[in-house]
Coordinates of C-alpha atoms in Angstrom, one line a residue:
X234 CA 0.0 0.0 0.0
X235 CA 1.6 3.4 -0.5
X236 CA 0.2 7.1 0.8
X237 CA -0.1 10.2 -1.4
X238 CA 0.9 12.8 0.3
X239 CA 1.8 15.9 -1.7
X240 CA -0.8 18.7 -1.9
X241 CA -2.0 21.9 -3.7
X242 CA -4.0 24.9 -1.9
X243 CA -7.8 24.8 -2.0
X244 CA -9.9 27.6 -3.3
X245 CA -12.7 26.2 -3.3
X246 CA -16.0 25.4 -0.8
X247 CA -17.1 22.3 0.0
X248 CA -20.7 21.0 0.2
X249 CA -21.8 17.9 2.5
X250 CA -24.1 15.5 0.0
X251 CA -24.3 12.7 1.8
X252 CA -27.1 12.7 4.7
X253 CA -25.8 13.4 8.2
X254 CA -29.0 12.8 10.1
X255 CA -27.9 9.5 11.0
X256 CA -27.0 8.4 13.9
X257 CA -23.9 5.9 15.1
X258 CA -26.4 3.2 15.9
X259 CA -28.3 3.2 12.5
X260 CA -25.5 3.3 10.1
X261 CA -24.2 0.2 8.9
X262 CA -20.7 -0.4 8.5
X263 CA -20.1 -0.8 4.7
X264 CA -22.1 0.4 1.5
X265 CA -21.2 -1.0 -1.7
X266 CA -22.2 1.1 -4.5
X267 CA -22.9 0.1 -7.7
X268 CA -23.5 2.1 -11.2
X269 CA -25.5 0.1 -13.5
X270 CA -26.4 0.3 -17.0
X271 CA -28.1 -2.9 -19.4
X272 CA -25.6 -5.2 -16.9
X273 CA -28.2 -8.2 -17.1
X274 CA -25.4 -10.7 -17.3
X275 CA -23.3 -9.7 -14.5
X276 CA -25.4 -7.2 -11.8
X277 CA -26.5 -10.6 -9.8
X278 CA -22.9 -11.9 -9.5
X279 CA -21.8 -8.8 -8.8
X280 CA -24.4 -8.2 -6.0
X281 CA -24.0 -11.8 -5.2
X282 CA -20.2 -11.5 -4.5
X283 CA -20.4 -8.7 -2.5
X284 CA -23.3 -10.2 -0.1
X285 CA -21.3 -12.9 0.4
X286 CA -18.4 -10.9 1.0
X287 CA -19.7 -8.8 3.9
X288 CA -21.5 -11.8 5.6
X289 CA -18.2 -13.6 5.3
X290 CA -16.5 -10.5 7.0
X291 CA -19.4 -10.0 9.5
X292 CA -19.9 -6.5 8.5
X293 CA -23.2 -5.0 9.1
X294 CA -23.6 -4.3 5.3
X295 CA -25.5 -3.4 2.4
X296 CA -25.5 -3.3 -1.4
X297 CA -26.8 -0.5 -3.5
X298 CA -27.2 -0.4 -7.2
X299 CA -28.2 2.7 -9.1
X300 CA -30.0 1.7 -12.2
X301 CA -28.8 4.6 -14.5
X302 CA -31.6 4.0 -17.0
X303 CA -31.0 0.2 -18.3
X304 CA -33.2 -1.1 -20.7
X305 CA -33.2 -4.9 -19.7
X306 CA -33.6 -7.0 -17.3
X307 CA -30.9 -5.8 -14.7
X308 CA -33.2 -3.9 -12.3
X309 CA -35.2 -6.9 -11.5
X310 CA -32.0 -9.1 -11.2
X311 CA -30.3 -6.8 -8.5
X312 CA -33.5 -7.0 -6.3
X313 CA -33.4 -10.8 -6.6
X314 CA -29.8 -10.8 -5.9
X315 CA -30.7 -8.6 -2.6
X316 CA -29.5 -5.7 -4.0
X317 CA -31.3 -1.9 -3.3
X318 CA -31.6 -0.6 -6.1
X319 CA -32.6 3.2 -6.7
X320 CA -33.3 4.9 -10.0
X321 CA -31.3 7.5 -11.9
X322 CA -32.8 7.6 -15.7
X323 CA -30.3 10.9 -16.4
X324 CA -27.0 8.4 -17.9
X325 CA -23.6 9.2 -16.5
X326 CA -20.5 7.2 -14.7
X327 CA -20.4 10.1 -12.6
X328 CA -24.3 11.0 -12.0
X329 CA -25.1 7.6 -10.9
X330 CA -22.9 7.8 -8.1
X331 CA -23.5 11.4 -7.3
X332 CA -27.5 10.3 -7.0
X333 CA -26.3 6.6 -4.9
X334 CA -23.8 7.8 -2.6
X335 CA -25.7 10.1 -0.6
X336 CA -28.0 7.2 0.1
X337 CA -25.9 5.0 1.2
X338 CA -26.0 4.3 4.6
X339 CA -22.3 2.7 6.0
X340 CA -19.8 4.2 7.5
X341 CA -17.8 2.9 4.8
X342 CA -18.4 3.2 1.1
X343 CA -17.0 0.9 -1.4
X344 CA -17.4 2.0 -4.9
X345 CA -17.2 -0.2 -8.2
X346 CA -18.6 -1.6 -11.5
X347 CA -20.6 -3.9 -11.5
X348 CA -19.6 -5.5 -14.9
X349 CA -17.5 -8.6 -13.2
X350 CA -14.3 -6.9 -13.9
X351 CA -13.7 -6.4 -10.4
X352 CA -13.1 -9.2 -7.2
X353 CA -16.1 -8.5 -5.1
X354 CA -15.6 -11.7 -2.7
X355 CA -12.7 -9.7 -1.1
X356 CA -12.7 -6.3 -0.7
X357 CA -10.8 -6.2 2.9
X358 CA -8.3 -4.8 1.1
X359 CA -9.6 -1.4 0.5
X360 CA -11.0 -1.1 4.0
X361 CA -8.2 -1.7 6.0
X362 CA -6.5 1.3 5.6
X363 CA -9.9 3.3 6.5
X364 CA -9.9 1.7 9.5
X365 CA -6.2 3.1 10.3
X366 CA -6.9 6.4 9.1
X367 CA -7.0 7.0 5.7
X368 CA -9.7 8.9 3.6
X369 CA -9.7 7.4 0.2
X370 CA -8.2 4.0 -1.0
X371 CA -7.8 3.5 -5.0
X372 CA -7.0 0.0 -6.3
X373 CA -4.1 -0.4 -8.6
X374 CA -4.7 -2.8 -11.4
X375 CA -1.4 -2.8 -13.1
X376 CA -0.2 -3.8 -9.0
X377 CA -2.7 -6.4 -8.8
X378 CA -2.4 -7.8 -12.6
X379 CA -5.0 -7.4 -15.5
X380 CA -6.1 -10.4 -16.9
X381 CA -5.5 -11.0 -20.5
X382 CA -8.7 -9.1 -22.6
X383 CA -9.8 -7.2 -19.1
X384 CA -8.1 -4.7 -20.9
X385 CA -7.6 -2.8 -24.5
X386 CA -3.8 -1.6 -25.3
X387 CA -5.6 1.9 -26.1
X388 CA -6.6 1.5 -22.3
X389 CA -3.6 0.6 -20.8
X390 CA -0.4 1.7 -22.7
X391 CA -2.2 5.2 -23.5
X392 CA -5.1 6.3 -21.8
X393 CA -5.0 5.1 -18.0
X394 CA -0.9 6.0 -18.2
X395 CA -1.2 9.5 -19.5
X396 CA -4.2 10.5 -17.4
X397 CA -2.4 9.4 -14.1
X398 CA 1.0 10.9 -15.6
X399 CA -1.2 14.8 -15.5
X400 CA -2.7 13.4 -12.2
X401 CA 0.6 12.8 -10.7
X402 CA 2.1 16.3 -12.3
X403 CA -0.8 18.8 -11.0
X404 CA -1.4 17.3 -8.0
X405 CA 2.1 15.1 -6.6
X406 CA -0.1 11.9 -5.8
X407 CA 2.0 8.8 -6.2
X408 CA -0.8 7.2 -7.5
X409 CA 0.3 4.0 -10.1
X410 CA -3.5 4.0 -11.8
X411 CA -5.8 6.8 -11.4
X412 CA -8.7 5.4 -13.3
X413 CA -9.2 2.1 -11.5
X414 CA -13.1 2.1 -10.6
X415 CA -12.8 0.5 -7.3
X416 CA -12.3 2.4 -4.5
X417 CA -13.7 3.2 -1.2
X418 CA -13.9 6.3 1.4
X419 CA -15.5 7.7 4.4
X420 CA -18.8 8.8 4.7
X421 CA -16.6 12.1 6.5
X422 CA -14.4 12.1 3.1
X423 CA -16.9 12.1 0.5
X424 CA -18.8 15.3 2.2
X425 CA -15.7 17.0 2.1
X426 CA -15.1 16.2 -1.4
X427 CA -17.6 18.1 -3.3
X428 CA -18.1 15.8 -6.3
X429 CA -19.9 17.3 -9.4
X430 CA -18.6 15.9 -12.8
X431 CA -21.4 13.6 -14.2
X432 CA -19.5 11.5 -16.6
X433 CA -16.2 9.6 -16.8
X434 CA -13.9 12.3 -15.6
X435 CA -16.0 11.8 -12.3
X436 CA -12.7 9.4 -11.2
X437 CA -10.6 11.9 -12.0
X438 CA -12.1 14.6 -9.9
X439 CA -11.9 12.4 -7.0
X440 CA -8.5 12.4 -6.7
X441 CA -8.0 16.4 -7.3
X442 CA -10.2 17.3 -4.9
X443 CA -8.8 14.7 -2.4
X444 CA -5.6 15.5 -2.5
X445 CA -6.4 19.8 -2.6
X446 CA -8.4 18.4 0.4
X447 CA -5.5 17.2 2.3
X448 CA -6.6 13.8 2.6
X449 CA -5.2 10.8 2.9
X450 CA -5.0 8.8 0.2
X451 CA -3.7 5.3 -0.2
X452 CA -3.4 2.7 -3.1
X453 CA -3.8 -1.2 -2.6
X454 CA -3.1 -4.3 -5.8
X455 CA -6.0 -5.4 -6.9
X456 CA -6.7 -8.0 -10.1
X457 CA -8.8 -6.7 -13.0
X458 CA -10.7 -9.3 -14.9
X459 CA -12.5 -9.4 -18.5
X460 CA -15.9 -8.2 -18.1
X461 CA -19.3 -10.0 -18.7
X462 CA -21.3 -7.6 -21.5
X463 CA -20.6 -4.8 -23.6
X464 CA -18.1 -2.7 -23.1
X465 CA -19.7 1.1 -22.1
X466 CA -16.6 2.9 -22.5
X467 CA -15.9 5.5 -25.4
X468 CA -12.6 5.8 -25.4
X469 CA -12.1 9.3 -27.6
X470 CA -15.5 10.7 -25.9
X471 CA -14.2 9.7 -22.2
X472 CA -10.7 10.6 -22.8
X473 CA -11.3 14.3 -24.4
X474 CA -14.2 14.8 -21.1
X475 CA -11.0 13.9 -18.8
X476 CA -8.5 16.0 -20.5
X477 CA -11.4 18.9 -20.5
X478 CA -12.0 18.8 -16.8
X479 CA -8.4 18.5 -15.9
X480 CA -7.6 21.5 -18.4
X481 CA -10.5 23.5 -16.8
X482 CA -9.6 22.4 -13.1
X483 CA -5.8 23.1 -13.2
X484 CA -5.7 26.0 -15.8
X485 CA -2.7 27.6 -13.8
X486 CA -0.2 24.2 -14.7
X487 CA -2.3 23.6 -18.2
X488 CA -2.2 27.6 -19.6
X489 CA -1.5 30.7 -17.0
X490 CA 2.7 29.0 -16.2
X491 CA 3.5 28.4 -19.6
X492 CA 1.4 31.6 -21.0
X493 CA 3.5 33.5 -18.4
X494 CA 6.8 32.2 -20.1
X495 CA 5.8 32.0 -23.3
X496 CA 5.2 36.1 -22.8
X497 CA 8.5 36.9 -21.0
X498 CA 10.5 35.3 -23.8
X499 CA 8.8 37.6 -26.3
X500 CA 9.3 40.3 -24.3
X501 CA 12.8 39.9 -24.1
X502 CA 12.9 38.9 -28.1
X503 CA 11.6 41.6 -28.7
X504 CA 13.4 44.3 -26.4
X505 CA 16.8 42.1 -27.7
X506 CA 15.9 43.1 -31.3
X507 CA 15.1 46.9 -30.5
X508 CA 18.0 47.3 -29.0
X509 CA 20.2 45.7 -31.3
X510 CA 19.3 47.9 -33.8
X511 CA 20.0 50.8 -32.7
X512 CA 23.8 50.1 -33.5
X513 CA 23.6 48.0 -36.3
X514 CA 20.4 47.0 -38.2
X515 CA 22.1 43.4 -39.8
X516 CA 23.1 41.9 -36.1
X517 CA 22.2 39.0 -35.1
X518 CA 19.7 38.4 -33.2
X519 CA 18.1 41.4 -34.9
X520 CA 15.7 40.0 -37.3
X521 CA 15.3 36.1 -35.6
X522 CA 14.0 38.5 -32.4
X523 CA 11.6 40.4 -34.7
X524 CA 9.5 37.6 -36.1
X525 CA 10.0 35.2 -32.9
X526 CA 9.2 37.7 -30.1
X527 CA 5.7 38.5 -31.4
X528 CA 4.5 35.0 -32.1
X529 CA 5.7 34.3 -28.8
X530 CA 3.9 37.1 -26.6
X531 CA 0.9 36.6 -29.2
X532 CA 1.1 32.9 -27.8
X533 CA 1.5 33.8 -24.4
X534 CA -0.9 35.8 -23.9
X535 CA -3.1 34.0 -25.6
X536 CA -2.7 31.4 -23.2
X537 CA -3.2 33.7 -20.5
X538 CA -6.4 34.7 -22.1
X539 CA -7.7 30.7 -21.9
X540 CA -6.6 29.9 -18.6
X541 CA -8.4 33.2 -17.1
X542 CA -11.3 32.1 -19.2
X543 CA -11.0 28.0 -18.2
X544 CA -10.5 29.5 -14.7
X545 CA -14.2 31.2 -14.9
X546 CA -16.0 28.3 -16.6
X547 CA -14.7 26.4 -13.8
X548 CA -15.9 28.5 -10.8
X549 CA -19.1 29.4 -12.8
X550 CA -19.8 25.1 -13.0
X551 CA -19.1 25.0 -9.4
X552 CA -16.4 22.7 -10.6
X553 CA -13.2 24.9 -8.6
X554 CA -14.4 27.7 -5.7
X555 CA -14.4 31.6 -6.6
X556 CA -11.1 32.4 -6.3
X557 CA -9.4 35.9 -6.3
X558 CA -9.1 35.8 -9.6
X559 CA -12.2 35.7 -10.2
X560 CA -13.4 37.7 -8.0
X561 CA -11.1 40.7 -9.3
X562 CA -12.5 39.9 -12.7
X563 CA -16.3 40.5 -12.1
X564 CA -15.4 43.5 -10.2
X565 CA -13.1 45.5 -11.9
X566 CA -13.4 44.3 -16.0
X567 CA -16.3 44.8 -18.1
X568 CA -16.9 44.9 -21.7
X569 CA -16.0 48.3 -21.9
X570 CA -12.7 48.3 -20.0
X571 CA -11.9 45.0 -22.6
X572 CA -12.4 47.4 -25.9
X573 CA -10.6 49.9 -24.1
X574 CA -7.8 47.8 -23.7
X575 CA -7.6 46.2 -26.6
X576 CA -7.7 49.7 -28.6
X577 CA -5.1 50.5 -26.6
X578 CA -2.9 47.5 -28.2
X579 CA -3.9 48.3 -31.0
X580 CA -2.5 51.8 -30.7
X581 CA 0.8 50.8 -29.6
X582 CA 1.7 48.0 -32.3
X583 CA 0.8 51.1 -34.8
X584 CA 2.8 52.9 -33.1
X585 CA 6.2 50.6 -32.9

């Protein structure tokens, strides 16, 4: 097992969406929680598996499937398995679990698909580091071993890799797979986390906010099998809605840094050349400076421009908190003091 520890400073509010009017003696130890969508030949083993699992354990347990709008017969299988099952028609990775997790009623909430792909007949290993302390536990299924077909090469030499590789950079988890679906938290942990994304990039969120947070966050092996059904995943839709939220969520690493010195090697291109030819008009770096400095402050700033703007879409979504930025923005600039500016530019590149 191995602790993420580094962390970046938190903006943002949080907002408790899991119910807190139960008491110690009501609330069972562990919720399972699983998303469902047309899994008709794997919700019962699934649901099975875990049952057995959490009598085996002698954990006061449930297991909760969110039917996310399934077509066949999978509703009425996760009832006979002994499943709860409560009804989200609006489709989403992510809004299935924001509309099942509140309901769940353990102190402990295990998380995962319920396609087979994942061993439900142990899961002790993701609750015994809650139990010493930790806030979030993520399986690692390049640790634990994928099973030949569990998972495409798209998946696992591109995707997965990449996506941790930005999750790692922007945040400093040492985290070995960031998309692995099975996980579990704290009741505590979850209200703290403020989840919103409704799709995919719901996994990814997790693990920003937990680690802005300050929470602990561990990572245990865990196999990955070949799933039973139709694979859901899209893997160009999902991957662009992960590099979205993470380019909207971190805009200062993704845009504002390199905008920043993008524009101070313009500037100094730029000055370079005007100085320069003063003295003599065919020195180097005279006329490289003059065509390189402007595409690179042009550049720059441009990049400035996008991460102010994927800075606002992100408070306005509730996505990141209001943060001085954008605070200073809705108070001081208008569409007025924009023009101004901007015939002010205009101005002085006539004028140089």
């Amino acid at each position: 097992m191995r602790e993420a520890v580094a962390v970046l400073p938190d903006n943002g509010s949080t907002t408790a969406t899991v119910d807190e009017t139960r008491t110690e003696e009501h609330q069972l130890d562990i919720s399972v929680v699983m998303p469902c969508l047309n899994e008709e030949d794997s919700i019962a083993i699934c649901v099975q598996k875990a049952k057995e699992w959490l009598e085996r354990s002698g954990y006061r347990g449930e297991v909760l499937v969110v039917d996310n709008g399934s077509t066949d017969r999978s509703r009425e299988l996760a009832l006979a398995a002994g499943a709860r099952v409560i009804e989200e028609p609006r489709r989403g990775y992510g809004r299935a679990y924001l509309t099942g997790i509140p309901q769940a009623q353990g102190k402990y909430i295990i998380m995962g698909d319920c396609d087979d792909t994942y061993d439900f007949t142990n899961l002790e290993p993701l609750i015994a580091p809650l139990r010493d302390g930790y806030d979030l536990v993520v399986g690692n299924r390049y640790a634990g071993g994928i099973r030949p077909g569990a998972m495409t090469w798209s998946h696992r030499y591109i995707g997965t890799p990449v996506i941790t590789f930005l999750l790692r950079t922007f945040t400093g988890a040492r985290l070995g797979d960031s998309q692995c679906g099975l996980r579990a938290f704290t009741r505590e942990a979850y209200q703290r986390l403020g989840l919103h994304s409704t799709g995919m990039e719901f996994a990814s969120e997790m693990i920003l906010k937990a680690m802005r947070r300050r929470l602990r966050v561990a990572e245990v092996p865990i196999p990955y099998f070949p799933r039973v059904g139709e694979a859901k995943l899209n893997t160009f839709r999902d991957g662009w809605r992960h590099l979205r939220f993470l380019m909207l969520f971190t805009p200062a690493y993704v845009f504002t840094v390199p905008g920043l010195i993008l524009s101070l090697l313009g500037a100094i291109a730029m000055a370079t050349a005007l100085l320069v030819s003063r003295g003599n008009a065919d020195a180097w770096p005279h006329w490289p400076a003059v065509f390189v400095g402007p595409m690179l402050l042009v550049v720059g700033i441009n990049a400035l421009l996008l991460g102010l703007a994927a800075h606002l879409v992100a408070s306005s979504k509730g996505i990141t908190g209001e943060g001085r930025v954008s605070r200073l923005y809705r108070r001081q600039f208008s569409l007025e003091a924009f023009l101004g500016a901007a015939g002010a530019l205009i101005l002085a590149g006539v004028g140089l």
